[in-house]
Amino acid sequence: MNISVIIPFFNGFDFFAETLLSIARQTYNVQQIIVINDGGGHEAEEFLSNFNGIKIINLEKNQGPSAARNIAIKLVTSEWIAFCDADDIWQPSKLEQQVKFMSENTIFSACHTGVTTFNQEGDIATFIDKPYDLQLSEAIEISYVTPPSLLIKKSALEQVNYFDTQLKCSEDHDLTIRILEQGYKIGFVNQPLIKVRRMNHGNITSNGRNILKGNLQLFKKNYHIYKRYDGARTLFLYRAFMTAGGKSQGLERKILFTIGKVISLTNPHLR
């Protein structure tokens, strides 16, 4: 399997070397590593030029990770694509185990892995309890697939028209839904093969308001799917408001939690 790795880069100076090293140390070699300098200007260009073995694409203006990934996807020459963020870490056997999984389970067009979140103090949590064969009815509930864990056929991304650049927070969740809706299958390797950094260094998910806005955009866009499944709409909205509340403070936190609890009263499974 020929694999290209895509890394959006915007102000990721502090951790990029560690991220790139984790890819270089993979026990399965990649065909190319494409780094998209997403509007970081000359400073980012100069910084990235210090690293060997990467293809750099410089964008004049910051367009966000979805647009950056889409630009790189269209330039990829390999059949398979893996994504990594500029501050996350792959375990050495990540790709090897995914390639083995895909070779043994040819029904899948993509697979993702378990995740360990961490910060400057150490590991926070590990997530390996996910569906082996993700179904659309499961995918609309919560976001199971995080891009740095995903290995996918380029043709599947082309078929669903890439990441939606209009979504600013839930674009990975939306991509998963559209992949499954088109009939592609996503498998799961139940080992924590990536480490996702959780720090207050501009990560959009640290802002409860942005999380809620992204989730509501996702819900509106895919409403035709949510209404197919009994209770799916209220379950998603409940989780959206409760998650946003957990990322908020003060009065806003109380309001979001209250709305979530009111929504739960309309769903017997949440009472």
PDB file of C-alpha atoms in Angstrom:
ATOM      1  CA  MET A   1       0.000   0.000   0.000  1.00  0.00           C
ATOM      2  CA  ASN A   2       1.316   3.433  -0.960  1.00  0.00           C
ATOM      3  CA  ILE A   3       0.485   5.994   1.738  1.00  0.00           C
ATOM      4  CA  SER A   4       0.799   9.781   1.770  1.00  0.00           C
ATOM      5  CA  VAL A   5       0.646  11.714   5.037  1.00  0.00           C
ATOM      6  CA  ILE A   6      -0.990  15.156   5.163  1.00  0.00           C
ATOM      7  CA  ILE A   7      -0.172  17.650   7.941  1.00  0.00           C
ATOM      8  CA  PRO A   8      -1.850  21.084   8.131  1.00  0.00           C
ATOM      9  CA  PHE A   9       0.533  23.577   9.784  1.00  0.00           C
ATOM     10  CA  PHE A  10      -0.432  26.857  11.424  1.00  0.00           C
ATOM     11  CA  ASN A  11       1.654  28.193  14.319  1.00  0.00           C
ATOM     12  CA  GLY A  12       2.650  24.645  15.222  1.00  0.00           C
ATOM     13  CA  PHE A  13       6.278  25.507  15.927  1.00  0.00           C
ATOM     14  CA  ASP A  14       6.497  24.053  19.430  1.00  0.00           C
ATOM     15  CA  PHE A  15       5.609  20.450  18.684  1.00  0.00           C
ATOM     16  CA  PHE A  16       6.115  19.889  14.959  1.00  0.00           C
ATOM     17  CA  ALA A  17       9.560  18.278  15.257  1.00  0.00           C
ATOM     18  CA  GLU A  18       8.166  15.686  17.675  1.00  0.00           C
ATOM     19  CA  THR A  19       5.219  15.010  15.377  1.00  0.00           C
ATOM     20  CA  LEU A  20       7.390  14.577  12.310  1.00  0.00           C
ATOM     21  CA  LEU A  21       9.780  12.295  14.176  1.00  0.00           C
ATOM     22  CA  SER A  22       6.880  10.026  15.135  1.00  0.00           C
ATOM     23  CA  ILE A  23       6.023   9.675  11.438  1.00  0.00           C
ATOM     24  CA  ALA A  24       9.648   9.107  10.427  1.00  0.00           C
ATOM     25  CA  ARG A  25       9.885   6.305  12.986  1.00  0.00           C
ATOM     26  CA  GLN A  26       6.967   4.356  11.551  1.00  0.00           C
ATOM     27  CA  THR A  27       7.674   0.678  10.986  1.00  0.00           C
ATOM     28  CA  TYR A  28       5.788   1.012   7.687  1.00  0.00           C
ATOM     29  CA  ASN A  29       7.332   3.505   5.284  1.00  0.00           C
ATOM     30  CA  VAL A  30       5.234   6.272   3.731  1.00  0.00           C
ATOM     31  CA  GLN A  31       5.494   7.436   0.137  1.00  0.00           C
ATOM     32  CA  GLN A  32       5.379  11.155   0.904  1.00  0.00           C
ATOM     33  CA  ILE A  33       4.693  13.649   3.679  1.00  0.00           C
ATOM     34  CA  ILE A  34       2.894  16.820   2.614  1.00  0.00           C
ATOM     35  CA  VAL A  35       2.903  19.782   5.002  1.00  0.00           C
ATOM     36  CA  ILE A  36       0.562  22.674   4.239  1.00  0.00           C
ATOM     37  CA  ASN A  37       1.813  25.997   5.567  1.00  0.00           C
ATOM     38  CA  ASP A  38      -1.647  27.453   6.132  1.00  0.00           C
ATOM     39  CA  GLY A  39      -0.956  31.163   5.837  1.00  0.00           C
ATOM     40  CA  GLY A  40       1.939  31.228   8.289  1.00  0.00           C
ATOM     41  CA  GLY A  41       4.023  33.447   6.047  1.00  0.00           C
ATOM     42  CA  HIS A  42       7.780  33.638   5.728  1.00  0.00           C
ATOM     43  CA  GLU A  43       8.413  32.633   9.341  1.00  0.00           C
ATOM     44  CA  ALA A  44       6.644  29.304   8.855  1.00  0.00           C
ATOM     45  CA  GLU A  45       8.275  28.778   5.439  1.00  0.00           C
ATOM     46  CA  GLU A  46      11.715  29.261   6.942  1.00  0.00           C
ATOM     47  CA  PHE A  47      10.918  27.001   9.894  1.00  0.00           C
ATOM     48  CA  LEU A  48       9.608  24.163   7.730  1.00  0.00           C
ATOM     49  CA  SER A  49      12.576  24.393   5.362  1.00  0.00           C
ATOM     50  CA  ASN A  50      14.758  23.049   8.157  1.00  0.00           C
ATOM     51  CA  PHE A  51      13.109  19.619   7.925  1.00  0.00           C
ATOM     52  CA  ASN A  52      14.071  16.989   5.381  1.00  0.00           C
ATOM     53  CA  GLY A  53      11.771  14.520   3.680  1.00  0.00           C
ATOM     54  CA  ILE A  54       8.675  16.703   3.460  1.00  0.00           C
ATOM     55  CA  LYS A  55       6.878  18.432   0.586  1.00  0.00           C
ATOM     56  CA  ILE A  56       5.802  21.935   1.614  1.00  0.00           C
ATOM     57  CA  ILE A  57       2.784  23.739   0.187  1.00  0.00           C
ATOM     58  CA  ASN A  58       2.643  27.423   1.101  1.00  0.00           C
ATOM     59  CA  LEU A  59      -0.749  29.140   1.239  1.00  0.00           C
ATOM     60  CA  GLU A  60      -0.807  32.938   1.246  1.00  0.00           C
ATOM     61  CA  LYS A  61      -3.806  33.202   3.568  1.00  0.00           C
ATOM     62  CA  ASN A  62      -4.954  31.049   6.458  1.00  0.00           C
ATOM     63  CA  GLN A  63      -7.830  28.879   5.223  1.00  0.00           C
ATOM     64  CA  GLY A  64      -8.250  26.429   8.096  1.00  0.00           C
ATOM     65  CA  PRO A  65      -7.376  22.739   8.405  1.00  0.00           C
ATOM     66  CA  SER A  66     -10.199  21.487   6.155  1.00  0.00           C
ATOM     67  CA  ALA A  67      -9.175  23.625   3.188  1.00  0.00           C
ATOM     68  CA  ALA A  68      -5.515  22.833   3.805  1.00  0.00           C
ATOM     69  CA  ARG A  69      -6.202  19.105   3.814  1.00  0.00           C
ATOM     70  CA  ASN A  70      -8.335  19.338   0.680  1.00  0.00           C
ATOM     71  CA  ILE A  71      -5.580  21.122  -1.247  1.00  0.00           C
ATOM     72  CA  ALA A  72      -3.093  18.425  -0.280  1.00  0.00           C
ATOM     73  CA  ILE A  73      -5.481  15.537  -1.012  1.00  0.00           C
ATOM     74  CA  LYS A  74      -5.799  16.691  -4.608  1.00  0.00           C
ATOM     75  CA  LEU A  75      -2.003  16.648  -4.997  1.00  0.00           C
ATOM     76  CA  VAL A  76      -1.446  13.236  -3.443  1.00  0.00           C
ATOM     77  CA  THR A  77      -0.131  10.566  -5.814  1.00  0.00           C
ATOM     78  CA  SER A  78      -0.697   7.535  -3.572  1.00  0.00           C
ATOM     79  CA  GLU A  79      -3.825   5.403  -3.242  1.00  0.00           C
ATOM     80  CA  TRP A  80      -4.054   5.816   0.525  1.00  0.00           C
ATOM     81  CA  ILE A  81      -3.995   8.894   2.757  1.00  0.00           C
ATOM     82  CA  ALA A  82      -3.267   9.348   6.454  1.00  0.00           C
ATOM     83  CA  PHE A  83      -3.727  12.603   8.338  1.00  0.00           C
ATOM     84  CA  CYS A  84      -1.774  14.002  11.245  1.00  0.00           C
ATOM     85  CA  ASP A  85      -2.037  17.296  13.082  1.00  0.00           C
ATOM     86  CA  ALA A  86       1.123  19.300  13.710  1.00  0.00           C
ATOM     87  CA  ASP A  87       1.125  18.645  17.452  1.00  0.00           C
ATOM     88  CA  ASP A  88       0.026  15.002  17.708  1.00  0.00           C
ATOM     89  CA  ILE A  89       2.089  11.824  17.931  1.00  0.00           C
ATOM     90  CA  TRP A  90       1.849   8.456  16.205  1.00  0.00           C
ATOM     91  CA  GLN A  91       2.992   5.281  17.913  1.00  0.00           C
ATOM     92  CA  PRO A  92       5.715   3.540  15.836  1.00  0.00           C
ATOM     93  CA  SER A  93       3.505   0.678  14.600  1.00  0.00           C
ATOM     94  CA  LYS A  94       0.470   2.831  13.819  1.00  0.00           C
ATOM     95  CA  LEU A  95       0.546   2.515  10.045  1.00  0.00           C
ATOM     96  CA  GLU A  96       1.842  -1.046  10.051  1.00  0.00           C
ATOM     97  CA  GLN A  97      -1.086  -2.212  12.149  1.00  0.00           C
ATOM     98  CA  GLN A  98      -3.569  -0.303  10.019  1.00  0.00           C
ATOM     99  CA  VAL A  99      -2.137  -1.773   6.810  1.00  0.00           C
ATOM    100  CA  LYS A 100      -2.357  -5.247   8.335  1.00  0.00           C
ATOM    101  CA  PHE A 101      -5.963  -4.600   9.391  1.00  0.00           C
ATOM    102  CA  MET A 102      -6.952  -3.394   5.924  1.00  0.00           C
ATOM    103  CA  SER A 103      -5.227  -6.337   4.248  1.00  0.00           C
ATOM    104  CA  GLU A 104      -7.138  -8.782   6.441  1.00  0.00           C
ATOM    105  CA  ASN A 105     -10.472  -6.916   6.230  1.00  0.00           C
ATOM    106  CA  THR A 106     -10.915  -5.912   2.607  1.00  0.00           C
ATOM    107  CA  ILE A 107     -14.543  -4.827   3.078  1.00  0.00           C
ATOM    108  CA  PHE A 108     -13.303  -1.547   4.546  1.00  0.00           C
ATOM    109  CA  SER A 109     -12.265   1.560   2.633  1.00  0.00           C
ATOM    110  CA  ALA A 110     -10.885   3.211   5.765  1.00  0.00           C
ATOM    111  CA  CYS A 111      -9.888   2.433   9.322  1.00  0.00           C
ATOM    112  CA  HIS A 112      -9.089   4.414  12.431  1.00  0.00           C
ATOM    113  CA  THR A 113      -7.421   3.601  15.728  1.00  0.00           C
ATOM    114  CA  GLY A 114      -7.753   4.106  19.438  1.00  0.00           C
ATOM    115  CA  VAL A 115      -6.623   7.423  20.884  1.00  0.00           C
ATOM    116  CA  THR A 116      -4.798   8.585  23.994  1.00  0.00           C
ATOM    117  CA  THR A 117      -5.211  12.244  24.927  1.00  0.00           C
ATOM    118  CA  PHE A 118      -2.399  13.960  26.783  1.00  0.00           C
ATOM    119  CA  ASN A 119      -1.046  17.306  27.940  1.00  0.00           C
ATOM    120  CA  GLN A 120       2.129  18.662  29.515  1.00  0.00           C
ATOM    121  CA  GLU A 121       1.427  16.700  32.688  1.00  0.00           C
ATOM    122  CA  GLY A 122       1.006  13.322  31.001  1.00  0.00           C
ATOM    123  CA  ASP A 123      -1.725  11.077  29.634  1.00  0.00           C
ATOM    124  CA  ILE A 124      -5.324  12.092  30.304  1.00  0.00           C
ATOM    125  CA  ALA A 125      -7.550   9.337  28.886  1.00  0.00           C
ATOM    126  CA  THR A 126      -7.522   6.448  26.419  1.00  0.00           C
ATOM    127  CA  PHE A 127     -10.386   5.642  24.035  1.00  0.00           C
ATOM    128  CA  ILE A 128     -10.511   2.153  22.536  1.00  0.00           C
ATOM    129  CA  ASP A 129     -14.163   1.218  23.076  1.00  0.00           C
ATOM    130  CA  LYS A 130     -15.477   2.047  19.609  1.00  0.00           C
ATOM    131  CA  PRO A 131     -17.482   0.086  17.011  1.00  0.00           C
ATOM    132  CA  TYR A 132     -15.460  -2.385  14.938  1.00  0.00           C
ATOM    133  CA  ASP A 133     -17.646  -1.704  11.879  1.00  0.00           C
ATOM    134  CA  LEU A 134     -19.008   1.818  12.302  1.00  0.00           C
ATOM    135  CA  GLN A 135     -22.632   2.201  11.252  1.00  0.00           C
ATOM    136  CA  LEU A 136     -24.315   5.417  10.115  1.00  0.00           C
ATOM    137  CA  SER A 137     -26.782   5.238  13.009  1.00  0.00           C
ATOM    138  CA  GLU A 138     -23.819   5.204  15.421  1.00  0.00           C
ATOM    139  CA  ALA A 139     -21.781   7.853  13.613  1.00  0.00           C
ATOM    140  CA  ILE A 140     -24.503  10.490  13.795  1.00  0.00           C
ATOM    141  CA  GLU A 141     -24.600  10.233  17.598  1.00  0.00           C
ATOM    142  CA  ILE A 142     -20.999  11.216  18.379  1.00  0.00           C
ATOM    143  CA  SER A 143     -17.738  11.743  16.534  1.00  0.00           C
ATOM    144  CA  TYR A 144     -15.868   8.442  16.699  1.00  0.00           C
ATOM    145  CA  VAL A 145     -13.165   9.145  14.114  1.00  0.00           C
ATOM    146  CA  THR A 146     -10.399  11.667  14.714  1.00  0.00           C
ATOM    147  CA  PRO A 147      -8.383  12.614  11.598  1.00  0.00           C
ATOM    148  CA  PRO A 148      -4.901  11.784  12.992  1.00  0.00           C
ATOM    149  CA  SER A 149      -6.070   8.183  13.467  1.00  0.00           C
ATOM    150  CA  LEU A 150      -7.602   7.795  10.002  1.00  0.00           C
ATOM    151  CA  LEU A 151      -6.207   5.822   7.059  1.00  0.00           C
ATOM    152  CA  ILE A 152      -8.454   6.087   4.004  1.00  0.00           C
ATOM    153  CA  LYS A 153      -8.528   5.518   0.268  1.00  0.00           C
ATOM    154  CA  LYS A 154      -8.082   8.715  -1.708  1.00  0.00           C
ATOM    155  CA  SER A 155     -10.920   7.618  -3.991  1.00  0.00           C
ATOM    156  CA  ALA A 156     -13.368   7.615  -1.056  1.00  0.00           C
ATOM    157  CA  LEU A 157     -12.448  11.211  -0.198  1.00  0.00           C
ATOM    158  CA  GLU A 158     -12.893  12.207  -3.815  1.00  0.00           C
ATOM    159  CA  GLN A 159     -16.290  10.534  -3.972  1.00  0.00           C
ATOM    160  CA  VAL A 160     -17.642  12.493  -0.979  1.00  0.00           C
ATOM    161  CA  ASN A 161     -16.075  15.754  -2.210  1.00  0.00           C
ATOM    162  CA  TYR A 162     -13.477  16.073   0.569  1.00  0.00           C
ATOM    163  CA  PHE A 163     -13.829  17.986   3.865  1.00  0.00           C
ATOM    164  CA  ASP A 164     -16.560  20.623   4.064  1.00  0.00           C
ATOM    165  CA  THR A 165     -14.720  23.925   4.452  1.00  0.00           C
ATOM    166  CA  GLN A 166     -17.920  25.692   5.577  1.00  0.00           C
ATOM    167  CA  LEU A 167     -17.836  23.786   8.870  1.00  0.00           C
ATOM    168  CA  LYS A 168     -15.329  25.209  11.333  1.00  0.00           C
ATOM    169  CA  CYS A 169     -15.510  22.733  14.193  1.00  0.00           C
ATOM    170  CA  SER A 170     -17.273  19.480  13.246  1.00  0.00           C
ATOM    171  CA  GLU A 171     -15.788  18.898   9.810  1.00  0.00           C
ATOM    172  CA  ASP A 172     -14.259  15.537  10.765  1.00  0.00           C
ATOM    173  CA  HIS A 173     -17.588  14.295  12.143  1.00  0.00           C
ATOM    174  CA  ASP A 174     -19.348  15.458   8.998  1.00  0.00           C
ATOM    175  CA  LEU A 175     -16.800  13.669   6.803  1.00  0.00           C
ATOM    176  CA  THR A 176     -17.394  10.405   8.656  1.00  0.00           C
ATOM    177  CA  ILE A 177     -21.161  10.713   8.179  1.00  0.00           C
ATOM    178  CA  ARG A 178     -20.835  11.382   4.454  1.00  0.00           C
ATOM    179  CA  ILE A 179     -18.380   8.507   3.929  1.00  0.00           C
ATOM    180  CA  LEU A 180     -20.780   6.059   5.554  1.00  0.00           C
ATOM    181  CA  GLU A 181     -23.810   7.520   3.784  1.00  0.00           C
ATOM    182  CA  GLN A 182     -22.090   6.837   0.442  1.00  0.00           C
ATOM    183  CA  GLY A 183     -21.756   3.173   1.360  1.00  0.00           C
ATOM    184  CA  TYR A 184     -18.085   3.073   2.330  1.00  0.00           C
ATOM    185  CA  LYS A 185     -17.153   1.132   5.453  1.00  0.00           C
ATOM    186  CA  ILE A 186     -14.894   2.329   8.278  1.00  0.00           C
ATOM    187  CA  GLY A 187     -13.196  -0.244  10.510  1.00  0.00           C
ATOM    188  CA  PHE A 188     -11.557   0.159  13.903  1.00  0.00           C
ATOM    189  CA  VAL A 189      -8.172  -0.986  15.224  1.00  0.00           C
ATOM    190  CA  ASN A 190      -8.780  -1.187  18.975  1.00  0.00           C
ATOM    191  CA  GLN A 191      -5.338  -0.096  20.123  1.00  0.00           C
ATOM    192  CA  PRO A 192      -4.307   3.435  21.162  1.00  0.00           C
ATOM    193  CA  LEU A 193      -1.928   4.103  18.275  1.00  0.00           C
ATOM    194  CA  ILE A 194      -2.031   7.904  18.338  1.00  0.00           C
ATOM    195  CA  LYS A 195      -1.640  10.543  21.023  1.00  0.00           C
ATOM    196  CA  VAL A 196      -3.726  13.692  20.657  1.00  0.00           C
ATOM    197  CA  ARG A 197      -2.478  16.763  22.476  1.00  0.00           C
ATOM    198  CA  ARG A 198      -4.938  18.674  24.648  1.00  0.00           C
ATOM    199  CA  MET A 199      -3.542  22.069  25.569  1.00  0.00           C
ATOM    200  CA  ASN A 200      -4.745  25.672  25.475  1.00  0.00           C
ATOM    201  CA  HIS A 201      -2.680  26.660  22.460  1.00  0.00           C
ATOM    202  CA  GLY A 202      -5.434  27.725  20.103  1.00  0.00           C
ATOM    203  CA  ASN A 203      -7.262  24.404  19.847  1.00  0.00           C
ATOM    204  CA  ILE A 204     -10.788  25.359  18.710  1.00  0.00           C
ATOM    205  CA  THR A 205     -12.378  22.616  20.836  1.00  0.00           C
ATOM    206  CA  SER A 206     -11.402  24.541  23.980  1.00  0.00           C
ATOM    207  CA  ASN A 207     -14.198  27.007  23.222  1.00  0.00           C
ATOM    208  CA  GLY A 208     -17.679  25.774  24.139  1.00  0.00           C
ATOM    209  CA  ARG A 209     -19.439  28.328  21.945  1.00  0.00           C
ATOM    210  CA  ASN A 210     -17.519  27.233  18.864  1.00  0.00           C
ATOM    211  CA  ILE A 211     -18.228  23.587  19.644  1.00  0.00           C
ATOM    212  CA  LEU A 212     -21.952  24.271  19.859  1.00  0.00           C
ATOM    213  CA  LYS A 213     -21.959  26.326  16.666  1.00  0.00           C
ATOM    214  CA  GLY A 214     -20.111  23.577  14.787  1.00  0.00           C
ATOM    215  CA  ASN A 215     -22.423  20.864  16.080  1.00  0.00           C
ATOM    216  CA  LEU A 216     -25.545  22.825  15.152  1.00  0.00           C
ATOM    217  CA  GLN A 217     -24.150  23.399  11.639  1.00  0.00           C
ATOM    218  CA  LEU A 218     -23.495  19.667  11.372  1.00  0.00           C
ATOM    219  CA  PHE A 219     -27.004  18.864  12.600  1.00  0.00           C
ATOM    220  CA  LYS A 220     -28.651  21.239  10.133  1.00  0.00           C
ATOM    221  CA  LYS A 221     -26.628  19.973   7.201  1.00  0.00           C
ATOM    222  CA  ASN A 222     -27.348  16.306   7.958  1.00  0.00           C
ATOM    223  CA  TYR A 223     -30.877  16.693   9.321  1.00  0.00           C
ATOM    224  CA  HIS A 224     -32.234  14.428   6.579  1.00  0.00           C
ATOM    225  CA  ILE A 225     -30.177  11.601   8.105  1.00  0.00           C
ATOM    226  CA  TYR A 226     -30.961  12.324  11.752  1.00  0.00           C
ATOM    227  CA  LYS A 227     -34.703  12.176  11.170  1.00  0.00           C
ATOM    228  CA  ARG A 228     -34.410   8.612   9.866  1.00  0.00           C
ATOM    229  CA  TYR A 229     -33.547   7.296  13.325  1.00  0.00           C
ATOM    230  CA  ASP A 230     -35.909   7.423  16.289  1.00  0.00           C
ATOM    231  CA  GLY A 231     -34.543   9.620  19.082  1.00  0.00           C
ATOM    232  CA  ALA A 232     -31.384  10.564  17.169  1.00  0.00           C
ATOM    233  CA  ARG A 233     -32.239  14.255  16.957  1.00  0.00           C
ATOM    234  CA  THR A 234     -32.834  14.841  20.655  1.00  0.00           C
ATOM    235  CA  LEU A 235     -29.869  12.634  21.623  1.00  0.00           C
ATOM    236  CA  PHE A 236     -27.504  14.614  19.414  1.00  0.00           C
ATOM    237  CA  LEU A 237     -28.799  17.991  20.598  1.00  0.00           C
ATOM    238  CA  TYR A 238     -28.598  16.886  24.232  1.00  0.00           C
ATOM    239  CA  ARG A 239     -24.955  15.874  23.807  1.00  0.00           C
ATOM    240  CA  ALA A 240     -24.159  19.030  21.838  1.00  0.00           C
ATOM    241  CA  PHE A 241     -25.409  21.354  24.587  1.00  0.00           C
ATOM    242  CA  MET A 242     -23.927  19.293  27.431  1.00  0.00           C
ATOM    243  CA  THR A 243     -20.526  19.097  25.725  1.00  0.00           C
ATOM    244  CA  ALA A 244     -20.519  22.839  25.034  1.00  0.00           C
ATOM    245  CA  GLY A 245     -21.523  23.477  28.627  1.00  0.00           C
ATOM    246  CA  GLY A 246     -18.611  21.397  29.840  1.00  0.00           C
ATOM    247  CA  LYS A 247     -16.247  23.619  27.847  1.00  0.00           C
ATOM    248  CA  SER A 248     -17.813  26.878  29.062  1.00  0.00           C
ATOM    249  CA  GLN A 249     -17.744  28.870  32.271  1.00  0.00           C
ATOM    250  CA  GLY A 250     -20.024  30.916  34.499  1.00  0.00           C
ATOM    251  CA  LEU A 251     -23.539  31.812  33.404  1.00  0.00           C
ATOM    252  CA  GLU A 252     -23.023  30.468  29.887  1.00  0.00           C
ATOM    253  CA  ARG A 253     -22.133  27.076  31.346  1.00  0.00           C
ATOM    254  CA  LYS A 254     -25.316  27.019  33.452  1.00  0.00           C
ATOM    255  CA  ILE A 255     -27.513  28.053  30.521  1.00  0.00           C
ATOM    256  CA  LEU A 256     -26.094  25.382  28.192  1.00  0.00           C
ATOM    257  CA  PHE A 257     -26.469  22.659  30.822  1.00  0.00           C
ATOM    258  CA  THR A 258     -30.051  23.750  31.526  1.00  0.00           C
ATOM    259  CA  ILE A 259     -30.968  23.596  27.824  1.00  0.00           C
ATOM    260  CA  GLY A 260     -29.392  20.146  27.603  1.00  0.00           C
ATOM    261  CA  LYS A 261     -31.408  18.898  30.581  1.00  0.00           C
ATOM    262  CA  VAL A 262     -34.646  20.299  29.124  1.00  0.00           C
ATOM    263  CA  ILE A 263     -33.948  18.514  25.822  1.00  0.00           C
ATOM    264  CA  SER A 264     -33.352  15.264  27.716  1.00  0.00           C
ATOM    265  CA  LEU A 265     -36.925  15.360  29.013  1.00  0.00           C
ATOM    266  CA  THR A 266     -38.189  14.774  25.463  1.00  0.00           C
ATOM    267  CA  ASN A 267     -36.190  11.553  25.033  1.00  0.00           C
ATOM    268  CA  PRO A 268     -37.169   8.577  27.261  1.00  0.00           C
ATOM    269  CA  HIS A 269     -33.686   7.089  26.919  1.00  0.00           C
ATOM    270  CA  LEU A 270     -32.134  10.188  28.535  1.00  0.00           C
ATOM    271  CA  ARG A 271     -34.392  10.445  31.559  1.00  0.00           C
TER     272      ARG A 271
END
